[in-house]
Short mmCIF file of C-alpha atoms and ligand atoms in Angstrom, two decimals:
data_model
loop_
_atom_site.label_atom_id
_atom_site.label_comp_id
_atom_site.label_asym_id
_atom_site.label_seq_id
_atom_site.Cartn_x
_atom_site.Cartn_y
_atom_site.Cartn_z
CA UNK A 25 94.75 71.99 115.88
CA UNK A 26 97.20 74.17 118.52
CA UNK A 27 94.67 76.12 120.56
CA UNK A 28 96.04 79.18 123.06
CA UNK A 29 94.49 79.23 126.89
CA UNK A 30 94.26 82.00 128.87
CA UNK A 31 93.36 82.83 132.35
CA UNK A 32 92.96 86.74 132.33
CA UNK A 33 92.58 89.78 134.30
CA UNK A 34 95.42 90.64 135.23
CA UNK A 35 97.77 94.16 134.59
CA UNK A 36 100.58 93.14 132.35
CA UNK A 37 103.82 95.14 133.44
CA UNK A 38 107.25 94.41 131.94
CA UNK A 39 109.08 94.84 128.53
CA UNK A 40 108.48 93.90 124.87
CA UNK A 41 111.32 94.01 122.17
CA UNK A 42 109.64 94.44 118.95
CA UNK A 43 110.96 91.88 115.89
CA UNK A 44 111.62 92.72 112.24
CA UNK A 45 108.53 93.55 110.16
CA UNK A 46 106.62 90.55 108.35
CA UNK A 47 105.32 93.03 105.47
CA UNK A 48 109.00 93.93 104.73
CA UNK A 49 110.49 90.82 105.22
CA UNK A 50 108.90 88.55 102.91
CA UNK A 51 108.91 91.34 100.11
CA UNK A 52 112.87 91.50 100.71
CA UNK A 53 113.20 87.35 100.77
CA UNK A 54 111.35 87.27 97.48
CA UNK A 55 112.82 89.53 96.19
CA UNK A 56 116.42 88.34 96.01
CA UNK A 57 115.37 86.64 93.16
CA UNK A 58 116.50 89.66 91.18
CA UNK A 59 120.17 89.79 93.28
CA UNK A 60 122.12 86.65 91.50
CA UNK A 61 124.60 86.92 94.38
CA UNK A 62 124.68 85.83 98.34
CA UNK A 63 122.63 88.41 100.50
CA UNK A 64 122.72 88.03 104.21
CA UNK A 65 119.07 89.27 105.69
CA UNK A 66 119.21 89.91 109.21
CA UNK A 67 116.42 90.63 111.63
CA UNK A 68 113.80 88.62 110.13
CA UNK A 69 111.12 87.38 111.98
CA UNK A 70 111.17 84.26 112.64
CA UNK A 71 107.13 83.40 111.74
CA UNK A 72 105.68 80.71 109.66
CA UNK A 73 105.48 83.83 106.57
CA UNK A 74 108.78 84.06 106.35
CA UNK A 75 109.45 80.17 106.94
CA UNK A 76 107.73 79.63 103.41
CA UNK A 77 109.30 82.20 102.01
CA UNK A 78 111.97 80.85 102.36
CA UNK A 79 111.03 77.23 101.81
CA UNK A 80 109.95 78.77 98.49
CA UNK A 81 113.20 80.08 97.38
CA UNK A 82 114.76 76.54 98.26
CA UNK A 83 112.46 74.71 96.21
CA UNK A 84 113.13 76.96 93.51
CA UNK A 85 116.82 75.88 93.82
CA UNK A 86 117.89 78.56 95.88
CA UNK A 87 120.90 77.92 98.61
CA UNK A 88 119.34 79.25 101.80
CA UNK A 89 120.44 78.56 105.39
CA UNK A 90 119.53 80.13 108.68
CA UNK A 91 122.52 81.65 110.46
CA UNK A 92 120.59 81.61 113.25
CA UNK A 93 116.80 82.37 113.80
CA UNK A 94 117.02 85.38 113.15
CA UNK A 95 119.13 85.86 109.93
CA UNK A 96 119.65 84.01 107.04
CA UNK A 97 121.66 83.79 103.76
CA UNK A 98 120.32 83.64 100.27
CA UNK A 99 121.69 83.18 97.37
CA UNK A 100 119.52 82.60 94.51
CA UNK A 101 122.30 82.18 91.52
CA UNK A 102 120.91 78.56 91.08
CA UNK A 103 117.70 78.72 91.77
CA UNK A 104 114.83 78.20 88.66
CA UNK A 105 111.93 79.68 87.49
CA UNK A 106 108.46 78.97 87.43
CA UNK A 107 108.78 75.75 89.96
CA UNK A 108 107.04 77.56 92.76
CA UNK A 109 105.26 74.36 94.69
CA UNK A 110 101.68 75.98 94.87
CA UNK A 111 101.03 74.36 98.22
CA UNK A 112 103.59 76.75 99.43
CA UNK A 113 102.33 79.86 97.33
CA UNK A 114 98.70 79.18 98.43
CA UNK A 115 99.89 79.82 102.16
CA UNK A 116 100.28 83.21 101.78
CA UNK A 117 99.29 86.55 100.07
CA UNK A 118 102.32 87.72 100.03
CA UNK A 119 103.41 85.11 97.21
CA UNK A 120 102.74 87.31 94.90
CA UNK A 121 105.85 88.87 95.00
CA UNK A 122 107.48 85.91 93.08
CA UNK A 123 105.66 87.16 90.14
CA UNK A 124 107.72 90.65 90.37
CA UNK A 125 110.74 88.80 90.87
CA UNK A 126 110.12 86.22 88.23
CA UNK A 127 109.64 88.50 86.10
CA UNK A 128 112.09 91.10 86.59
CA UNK A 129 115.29 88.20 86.52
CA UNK A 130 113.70 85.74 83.91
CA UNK A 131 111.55 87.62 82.06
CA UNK A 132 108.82 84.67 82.91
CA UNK A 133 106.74 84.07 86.13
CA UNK A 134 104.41 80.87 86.56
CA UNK A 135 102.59 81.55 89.89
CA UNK A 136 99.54 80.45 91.49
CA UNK A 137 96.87 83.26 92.50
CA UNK A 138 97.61 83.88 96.06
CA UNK A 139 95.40 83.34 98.52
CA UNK A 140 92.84 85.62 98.97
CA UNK A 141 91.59 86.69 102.44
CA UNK A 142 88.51 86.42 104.24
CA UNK A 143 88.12 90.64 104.51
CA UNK A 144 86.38 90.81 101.04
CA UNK A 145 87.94 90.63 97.80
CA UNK A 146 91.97 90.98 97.23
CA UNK A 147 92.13 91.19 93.40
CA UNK A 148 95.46 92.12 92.30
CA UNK A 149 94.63 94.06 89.25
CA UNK A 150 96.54 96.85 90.03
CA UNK A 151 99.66 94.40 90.54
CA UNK A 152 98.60 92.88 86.55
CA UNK A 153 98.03 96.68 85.64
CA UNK A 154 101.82 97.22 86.65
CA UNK A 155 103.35 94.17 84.63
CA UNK A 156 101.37 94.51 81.47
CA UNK A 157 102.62 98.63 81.39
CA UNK A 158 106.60 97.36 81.64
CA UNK A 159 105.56 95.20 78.70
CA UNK A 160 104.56 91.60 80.46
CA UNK A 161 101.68 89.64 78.44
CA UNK A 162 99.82 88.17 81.51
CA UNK A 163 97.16 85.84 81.51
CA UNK A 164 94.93 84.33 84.61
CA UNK A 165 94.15 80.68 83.75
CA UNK A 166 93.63 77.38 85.92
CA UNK A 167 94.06 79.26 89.47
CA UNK A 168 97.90 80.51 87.95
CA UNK A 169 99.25 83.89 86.53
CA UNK A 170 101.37 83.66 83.85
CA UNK A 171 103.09 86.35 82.72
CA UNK A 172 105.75 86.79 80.05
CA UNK A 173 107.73 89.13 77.83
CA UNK A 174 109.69 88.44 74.96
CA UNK A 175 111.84 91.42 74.59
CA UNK A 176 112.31 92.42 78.21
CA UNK A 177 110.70 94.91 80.32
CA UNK A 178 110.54 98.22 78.99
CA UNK A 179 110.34 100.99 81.55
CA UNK A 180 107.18 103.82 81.98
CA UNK A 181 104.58 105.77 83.74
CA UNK A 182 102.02 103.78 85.64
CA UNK A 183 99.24 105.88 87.51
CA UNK A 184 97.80 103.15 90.51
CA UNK A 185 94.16 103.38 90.34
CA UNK A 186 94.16 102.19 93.81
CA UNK A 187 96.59 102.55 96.78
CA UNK A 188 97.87 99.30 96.71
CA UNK A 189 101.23 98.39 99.00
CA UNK A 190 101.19 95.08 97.57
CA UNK A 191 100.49 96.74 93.77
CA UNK A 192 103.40 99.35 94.33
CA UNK A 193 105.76 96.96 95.72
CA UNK A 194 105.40 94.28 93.13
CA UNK A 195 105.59 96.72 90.41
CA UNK A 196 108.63 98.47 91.73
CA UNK A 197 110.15 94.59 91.91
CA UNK A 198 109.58 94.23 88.13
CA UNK A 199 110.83 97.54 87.27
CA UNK A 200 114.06 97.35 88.89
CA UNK A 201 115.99 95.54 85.72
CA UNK A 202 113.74 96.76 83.15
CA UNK A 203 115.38 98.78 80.22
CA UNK A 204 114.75 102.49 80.86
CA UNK A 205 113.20 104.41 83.71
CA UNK A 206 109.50 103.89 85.27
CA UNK A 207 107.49 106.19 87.56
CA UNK A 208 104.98 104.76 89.52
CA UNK A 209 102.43 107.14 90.59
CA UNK A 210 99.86 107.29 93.29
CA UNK A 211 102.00 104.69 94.93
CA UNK A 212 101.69 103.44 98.83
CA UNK A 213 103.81 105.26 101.63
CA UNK A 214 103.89 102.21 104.17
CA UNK A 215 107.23 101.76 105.38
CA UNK A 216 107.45 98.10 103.95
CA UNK A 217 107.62 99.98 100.59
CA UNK A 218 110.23 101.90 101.86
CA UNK A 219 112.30 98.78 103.51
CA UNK A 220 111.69 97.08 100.44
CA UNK A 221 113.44 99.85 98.12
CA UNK A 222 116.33 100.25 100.43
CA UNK A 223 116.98 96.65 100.02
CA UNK A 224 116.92 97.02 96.63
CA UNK A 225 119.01 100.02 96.47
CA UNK A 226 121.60 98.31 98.63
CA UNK A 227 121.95 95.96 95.91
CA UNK A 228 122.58 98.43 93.11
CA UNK A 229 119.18 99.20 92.35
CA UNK A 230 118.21 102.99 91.41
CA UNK A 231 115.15 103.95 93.37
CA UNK A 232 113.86 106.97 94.83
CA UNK A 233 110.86 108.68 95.99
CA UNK A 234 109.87 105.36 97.76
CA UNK A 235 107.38 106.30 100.87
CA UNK A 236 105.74 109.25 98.52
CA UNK A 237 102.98 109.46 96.00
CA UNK A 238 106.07 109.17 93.14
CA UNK A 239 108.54 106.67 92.94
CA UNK A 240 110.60 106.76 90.34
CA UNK A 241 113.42 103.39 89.19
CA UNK A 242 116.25 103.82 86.65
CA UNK A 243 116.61 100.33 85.39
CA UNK A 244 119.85 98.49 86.13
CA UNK A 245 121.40 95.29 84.18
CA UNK A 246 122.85 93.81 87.34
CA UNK A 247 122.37 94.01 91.03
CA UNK A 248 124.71 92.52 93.63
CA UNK A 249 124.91 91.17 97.26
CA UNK A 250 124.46 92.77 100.62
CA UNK A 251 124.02 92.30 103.85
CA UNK A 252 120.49 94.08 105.11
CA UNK A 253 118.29 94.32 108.48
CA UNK A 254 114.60 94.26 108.23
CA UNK A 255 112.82 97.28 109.82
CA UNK A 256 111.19 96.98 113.46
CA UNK A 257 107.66 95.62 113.03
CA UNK A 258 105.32 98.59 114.03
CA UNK A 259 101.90 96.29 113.59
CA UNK A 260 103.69 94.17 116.19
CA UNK A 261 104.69 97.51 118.25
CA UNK A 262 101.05 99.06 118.08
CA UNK A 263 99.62 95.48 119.13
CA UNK A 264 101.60 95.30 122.50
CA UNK A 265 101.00 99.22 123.22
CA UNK A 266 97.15 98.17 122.80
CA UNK A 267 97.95 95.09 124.91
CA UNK A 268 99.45 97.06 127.66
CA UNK A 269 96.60 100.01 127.58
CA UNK A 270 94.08 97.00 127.89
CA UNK A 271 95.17 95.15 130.96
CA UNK A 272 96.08 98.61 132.67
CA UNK A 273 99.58 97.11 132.82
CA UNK A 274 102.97 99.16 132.07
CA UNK A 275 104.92 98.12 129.09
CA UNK A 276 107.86 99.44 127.62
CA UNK A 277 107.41 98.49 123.96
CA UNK A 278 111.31 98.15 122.74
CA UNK A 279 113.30 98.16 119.26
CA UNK A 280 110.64 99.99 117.02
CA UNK A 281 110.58 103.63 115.03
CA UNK A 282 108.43 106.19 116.77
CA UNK A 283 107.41 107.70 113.89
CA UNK A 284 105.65 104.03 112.43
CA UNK A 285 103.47 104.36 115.08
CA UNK A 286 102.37 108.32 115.62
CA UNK A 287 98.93 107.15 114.44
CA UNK A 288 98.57 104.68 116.61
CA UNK A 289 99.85 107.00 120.01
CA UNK A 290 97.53 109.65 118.71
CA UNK A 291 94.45 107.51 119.14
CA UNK A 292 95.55 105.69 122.55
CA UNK A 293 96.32 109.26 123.95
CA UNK A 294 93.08 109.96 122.67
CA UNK A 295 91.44 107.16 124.97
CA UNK A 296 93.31 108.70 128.09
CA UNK A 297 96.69 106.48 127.96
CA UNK A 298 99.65 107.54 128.66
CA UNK A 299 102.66 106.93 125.60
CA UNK A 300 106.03 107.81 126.58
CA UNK A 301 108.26 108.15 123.54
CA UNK A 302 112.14 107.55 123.35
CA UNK A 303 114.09 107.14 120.49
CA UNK A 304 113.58 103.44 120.01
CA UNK A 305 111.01 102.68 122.35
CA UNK A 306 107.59 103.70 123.80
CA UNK A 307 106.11 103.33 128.00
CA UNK A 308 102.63 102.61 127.28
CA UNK A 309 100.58 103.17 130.77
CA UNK A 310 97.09 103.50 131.12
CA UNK A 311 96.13 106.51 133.27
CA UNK A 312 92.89 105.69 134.44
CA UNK A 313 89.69 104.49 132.85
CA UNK A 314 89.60 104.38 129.27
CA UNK A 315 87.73 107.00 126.51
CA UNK A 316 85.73 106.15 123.94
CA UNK A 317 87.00 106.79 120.20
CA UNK A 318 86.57 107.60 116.56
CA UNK A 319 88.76 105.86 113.76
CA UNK A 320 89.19 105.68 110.36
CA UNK A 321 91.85 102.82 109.13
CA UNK A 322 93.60 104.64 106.15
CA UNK A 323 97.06 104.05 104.02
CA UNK A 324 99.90 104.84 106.06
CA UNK A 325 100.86 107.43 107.46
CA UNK A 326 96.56 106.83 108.78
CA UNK A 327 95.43 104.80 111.13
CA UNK A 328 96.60 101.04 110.02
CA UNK A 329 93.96 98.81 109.01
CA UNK A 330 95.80 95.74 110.48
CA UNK A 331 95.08 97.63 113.62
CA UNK A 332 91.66 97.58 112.88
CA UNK A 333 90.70 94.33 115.43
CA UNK A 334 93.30 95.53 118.33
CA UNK A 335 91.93 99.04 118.51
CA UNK A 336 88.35 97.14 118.26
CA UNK A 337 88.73 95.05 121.42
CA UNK A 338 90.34 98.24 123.42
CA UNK A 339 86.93 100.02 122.75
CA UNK A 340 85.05 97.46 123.88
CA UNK A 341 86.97 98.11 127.52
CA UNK A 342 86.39 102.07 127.15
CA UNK A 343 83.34 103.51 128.34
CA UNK A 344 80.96 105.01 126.09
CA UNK A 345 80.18 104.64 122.34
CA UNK A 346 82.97 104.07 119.85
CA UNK A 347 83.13 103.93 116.12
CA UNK A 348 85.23 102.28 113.49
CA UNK A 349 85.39 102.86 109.61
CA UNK A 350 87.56 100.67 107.82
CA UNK A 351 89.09 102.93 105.04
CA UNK A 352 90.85 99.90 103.08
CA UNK A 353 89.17 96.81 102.82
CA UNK A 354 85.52 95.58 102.65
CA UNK A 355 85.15 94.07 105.45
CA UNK A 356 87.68 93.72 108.29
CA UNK A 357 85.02 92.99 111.24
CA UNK A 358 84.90 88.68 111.30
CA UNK A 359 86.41 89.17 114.70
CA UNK A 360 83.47 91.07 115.92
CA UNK A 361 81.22 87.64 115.82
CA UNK A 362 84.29 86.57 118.13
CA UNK A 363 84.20 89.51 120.97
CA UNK A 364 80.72 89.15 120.72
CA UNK A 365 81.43 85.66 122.42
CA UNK A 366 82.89 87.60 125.48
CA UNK A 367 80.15 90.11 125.81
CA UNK A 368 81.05 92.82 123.58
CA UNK A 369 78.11 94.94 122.22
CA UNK A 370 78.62 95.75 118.55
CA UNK A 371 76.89 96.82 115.19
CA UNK A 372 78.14 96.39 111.67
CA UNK A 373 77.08 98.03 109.27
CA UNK A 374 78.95 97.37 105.82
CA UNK A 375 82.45 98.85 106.40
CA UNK A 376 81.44 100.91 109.97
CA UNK A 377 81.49 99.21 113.30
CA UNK A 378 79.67 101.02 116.12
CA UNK A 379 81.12 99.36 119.63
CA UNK A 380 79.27 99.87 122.78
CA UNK A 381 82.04 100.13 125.83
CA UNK A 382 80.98 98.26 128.64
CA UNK A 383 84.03 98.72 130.27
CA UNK A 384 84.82 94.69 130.20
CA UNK A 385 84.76 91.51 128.45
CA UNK A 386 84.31 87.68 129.57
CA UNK A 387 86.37 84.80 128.93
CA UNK A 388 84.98 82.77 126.18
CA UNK A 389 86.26 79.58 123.65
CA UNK A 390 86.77 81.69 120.47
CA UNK A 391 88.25 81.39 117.09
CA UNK A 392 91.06 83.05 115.45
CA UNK A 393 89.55 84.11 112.01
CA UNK A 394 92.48 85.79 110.68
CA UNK A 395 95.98 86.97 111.81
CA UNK A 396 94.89 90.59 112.91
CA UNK A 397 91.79 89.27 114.46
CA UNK A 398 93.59 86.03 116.31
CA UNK A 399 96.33 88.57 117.80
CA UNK A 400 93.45 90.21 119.42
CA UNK A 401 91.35 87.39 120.70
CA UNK A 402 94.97 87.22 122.34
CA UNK A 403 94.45 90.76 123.84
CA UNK A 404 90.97 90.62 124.56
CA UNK A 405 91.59 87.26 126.67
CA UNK A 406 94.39 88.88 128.48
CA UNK A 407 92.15 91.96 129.71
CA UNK A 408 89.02 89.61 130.20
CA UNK A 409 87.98 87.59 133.66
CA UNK A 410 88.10 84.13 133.31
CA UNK A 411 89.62 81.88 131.28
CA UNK A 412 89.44 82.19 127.32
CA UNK A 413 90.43 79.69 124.56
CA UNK A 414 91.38 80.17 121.17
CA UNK A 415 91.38 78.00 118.37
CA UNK A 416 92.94 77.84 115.24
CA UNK A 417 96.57 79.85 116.31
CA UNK A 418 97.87 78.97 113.23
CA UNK A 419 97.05 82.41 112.04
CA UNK A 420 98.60 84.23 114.62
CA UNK A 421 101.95 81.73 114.33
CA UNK A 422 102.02 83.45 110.71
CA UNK A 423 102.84 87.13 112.15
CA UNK A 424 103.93 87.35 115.74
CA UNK A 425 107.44 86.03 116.43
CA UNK A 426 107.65 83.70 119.96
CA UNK A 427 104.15 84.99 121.07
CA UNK A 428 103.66 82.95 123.94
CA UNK A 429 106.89 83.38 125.27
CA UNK A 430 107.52 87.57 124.99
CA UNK A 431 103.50 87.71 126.60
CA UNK A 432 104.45 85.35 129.52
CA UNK A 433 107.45 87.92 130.17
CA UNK A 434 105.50 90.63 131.28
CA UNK A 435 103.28 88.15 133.43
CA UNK A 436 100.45 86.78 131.21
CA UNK A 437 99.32 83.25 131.98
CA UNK A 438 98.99 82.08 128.86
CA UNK A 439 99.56 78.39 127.48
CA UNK A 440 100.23 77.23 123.71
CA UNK A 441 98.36 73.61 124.35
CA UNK A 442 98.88 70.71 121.92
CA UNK A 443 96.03 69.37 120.54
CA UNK A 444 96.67 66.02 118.70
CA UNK A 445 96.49 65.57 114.85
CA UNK A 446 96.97 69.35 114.40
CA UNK A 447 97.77 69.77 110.70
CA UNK A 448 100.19 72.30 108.84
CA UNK A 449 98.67 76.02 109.18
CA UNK A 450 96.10 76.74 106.08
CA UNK A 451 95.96 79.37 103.54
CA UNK A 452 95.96 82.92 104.92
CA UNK A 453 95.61 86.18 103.50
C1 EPZ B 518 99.22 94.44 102.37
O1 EPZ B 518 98.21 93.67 101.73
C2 EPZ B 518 99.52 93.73 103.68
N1 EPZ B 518 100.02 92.39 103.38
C3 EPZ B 518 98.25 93.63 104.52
O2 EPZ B 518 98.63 93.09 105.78
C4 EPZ B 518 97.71 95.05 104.76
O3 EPZ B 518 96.47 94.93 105.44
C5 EPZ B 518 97.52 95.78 103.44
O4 EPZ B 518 98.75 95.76 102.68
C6 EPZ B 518 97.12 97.24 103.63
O5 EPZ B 518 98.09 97.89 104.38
C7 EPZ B 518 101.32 92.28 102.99
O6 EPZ B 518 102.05 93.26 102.89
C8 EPZ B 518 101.80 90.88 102.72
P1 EPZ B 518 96.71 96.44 99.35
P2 EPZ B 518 97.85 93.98 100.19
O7 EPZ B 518 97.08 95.99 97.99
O8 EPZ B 518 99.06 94.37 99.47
C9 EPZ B 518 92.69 96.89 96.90
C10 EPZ B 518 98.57 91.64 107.60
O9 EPZ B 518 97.74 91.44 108.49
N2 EPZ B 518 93.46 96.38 95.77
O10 EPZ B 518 97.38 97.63 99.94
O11 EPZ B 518 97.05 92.84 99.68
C11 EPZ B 518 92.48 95.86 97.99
O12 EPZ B 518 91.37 95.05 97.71
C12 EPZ B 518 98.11 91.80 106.17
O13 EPZ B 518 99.82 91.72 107.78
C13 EPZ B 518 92.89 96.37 94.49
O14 EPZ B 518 91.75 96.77 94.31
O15 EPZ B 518 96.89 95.24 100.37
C14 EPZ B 518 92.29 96.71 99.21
O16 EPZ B 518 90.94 97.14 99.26
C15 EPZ B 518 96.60 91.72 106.04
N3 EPZ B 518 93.63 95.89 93.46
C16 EPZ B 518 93.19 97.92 98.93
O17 EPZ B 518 93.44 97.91 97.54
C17 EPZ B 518 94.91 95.45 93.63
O18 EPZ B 518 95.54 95.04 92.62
C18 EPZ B 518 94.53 97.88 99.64
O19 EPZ B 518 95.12 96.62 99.40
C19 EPZ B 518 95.47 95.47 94.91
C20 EPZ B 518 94.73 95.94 95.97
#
């Protein structure tokens, strides 16, 4: 497989532009499914999560074609259901979206069971929960959902036992061309939710209350075309602010919403960084040694939990002890095994992590284990001495748009080196 090299150490000064968000985008791309017209998406990132997204919808008989990396053109009018190749659905959680959209424009969806990840269990109960309420009879059998309705989904009141972004967006998919109106309650505020329902709305959907506790959507016979730009990526924006605090460098972190990221500000002005704000950027600067720091990873507008392994490596470099709860999933600490590699000092304890600053780390050969946790082997080789490599990238391929190159822009030698045989990327969460 690919592995990444780095020789680190070294302050990392320059500027980062930010791509569209991989949460949004490959809710949006499944989801013109429901839109039997041409939609033009613009700003998507161009990772391998969106690249089977894609490759899903043209398997399905879609017409898709890339304007240009960046944008592309759907237009699902031919496509059919229930031919989803699983070796494309098994790539990625986020396939299970396709059962929301199968379901909401045929009124049948055929889908494997995504791909679980390795932070604990993902069930998608919640998701099932939503279906069966709009009417769907859905059954789990052979490693497939199947879910159908006979007379059409009916619209109604859902209560989410759990916030679920994945649940609430999936639901809110189905909903959209059901007959009647459903409320979805205790629903997720991420901004992907949000994205996703302006999308929606842009093609004649009726919405609102997306990004509160409440959403409610007026069912609709027909939607139509648009063209639509994916939001800025703020896990990708709080990952370079990290990077830049953690070298000591001076970043300008470009093409992003302020607001995505107050959480993640808060805490790095917390550990004695500096965070300029403008309107579409921020200056991340370290201003002298680093603090230690308390978090709790929560649903947005909290401290993200896919900002649970960057924030983890950027205590290792503060002095003092830090502590991290993870407030979402089970366990999100595989990468600790990893920094352990380089010298970090850390105890886990079920879902608390209690990190020991030393104030460095040490090159090492690690692993990526995951896409949050690869992204910051990335960062904790880039504010380590020595040289670190990291195997199996494929992960980190799946959610950060031209890596190597937008890192080697603000002076990080870092190489992307061949290694022969590598096979396709795997199943990720
Ligand atoms: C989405 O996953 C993101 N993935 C994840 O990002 C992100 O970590 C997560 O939301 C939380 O923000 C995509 O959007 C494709 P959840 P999702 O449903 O939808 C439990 C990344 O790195 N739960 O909000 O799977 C679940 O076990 C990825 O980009 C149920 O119990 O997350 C978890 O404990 C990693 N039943 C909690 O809810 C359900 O039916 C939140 O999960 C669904 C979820």
């Amino acid at each position: 497989m690919d592995k990444i090299v780095i020789h680190g150490g070294k302050p990392l000064n320059g500027e980062i532009s930010v791509s569209g968000m991989k949460n949004a985008a490959v809710a949006i791309v499944l989801s013109t499914l429901l839109v039997e017209d041409k939609c033009l998406i613009e700003n998507l990132p161009d990772i391998a999560d969106i690249n089977v997204s894609l490759e899903i919808l043209r398997s399905m008989g879609a017409k898709v074609e890339r304007k240009d990396r960046n944008t592309a053109y759907i237009d699902t009018r031919s496509a059919k259901q229930g031919v989803s190749p699983y070796d494309l659905v098994r790539k990625m959680r986020a396939s299970y979206y396709l059962i929301g959209a199968e379901l909401g424009r045929f009124g049948r969806a055929y889908v494997g069971c995504p791909g679980g990840c390795d932070f604990g269990q993902r069930p998608i109960d919640q998701h099932i929960k939503g279906f069966e309420a709009l009417g769907a009879k859905v059954t789990v059998r052979d490693g497939y959902i199947d879910a159908n309705t006979d007379e059409g989904l009916k619209g109604t009141s859902i209560y989410m036992d759990v916030v679920t972004v994945g649940g609430t967006i999936n639901t809110m998919i189905a909903a959209v061309k059901a007959e009647g109106t459903t409320i979805i309650e205790n629903a997720a505020h991420e901004p992907h939710v949000v994205d996703t329902a302006n999308f929606l709305n842009a093609c004649g959907a009726k919405i609102s209350g997306a990004g509160t506790d409440v959403i409610k959507i007026r069912g609709v016979k027909q939607l139509h075309g648009t063209t639509y730009p994916i939001i800025p990526d703020m896990i990708e924006a709080g990952t370079y602010m990290i990077l830049a605090a953690a070298t000591g460098g001076r970043i300008r972190v470009s093409n992003l919403i302020p607001k995505h990221i107050d959480s993640i500000s808060a805490k790095l002005v917390e550990m004695n960084v500096n965070v300029e704000e403008e309107d579409e950027a921020v200056v991340v600067e370290r201003k002298g040694d680093l603090s230690k720091v308390n978090i709790k990873t929560l649903p947005y507008p909290g401290f993200p939990t896919d900002m649970n392994p960057q924030i983890g490596v950027l205590a290792c470099l503060a002095n003092g002890t830090s502590m991290i709860t993870e407030g979402v999933f089970e366990n999100r600490f595989r990468y600790v095994e990893e920094l352990k590699r380089m010298g970090a000092e850390i105890k886990v304890d079920g879902r608390v992590a209690v990190i020991s600053g030393k104030g460095e780390l040490m090159g090492a050969r690690v692993r990526a284990v995951d896409l949050r946790a690869g992204i910051a082997m990335v960062i904790a080789g880039l504010a380590a001495s020595g040289i670190t490599e990291i195997d199996d990238i494929y992960h980190i391929q799946r959610g950060y748009e031209r890596v190597i190159e937008k890192l080697s822009a603000v002076g990080a030698d870092i190489k992307l080196i061949h290694v022969p045989d590598s096979g396709a990327y795997d199943k990720t969460e």
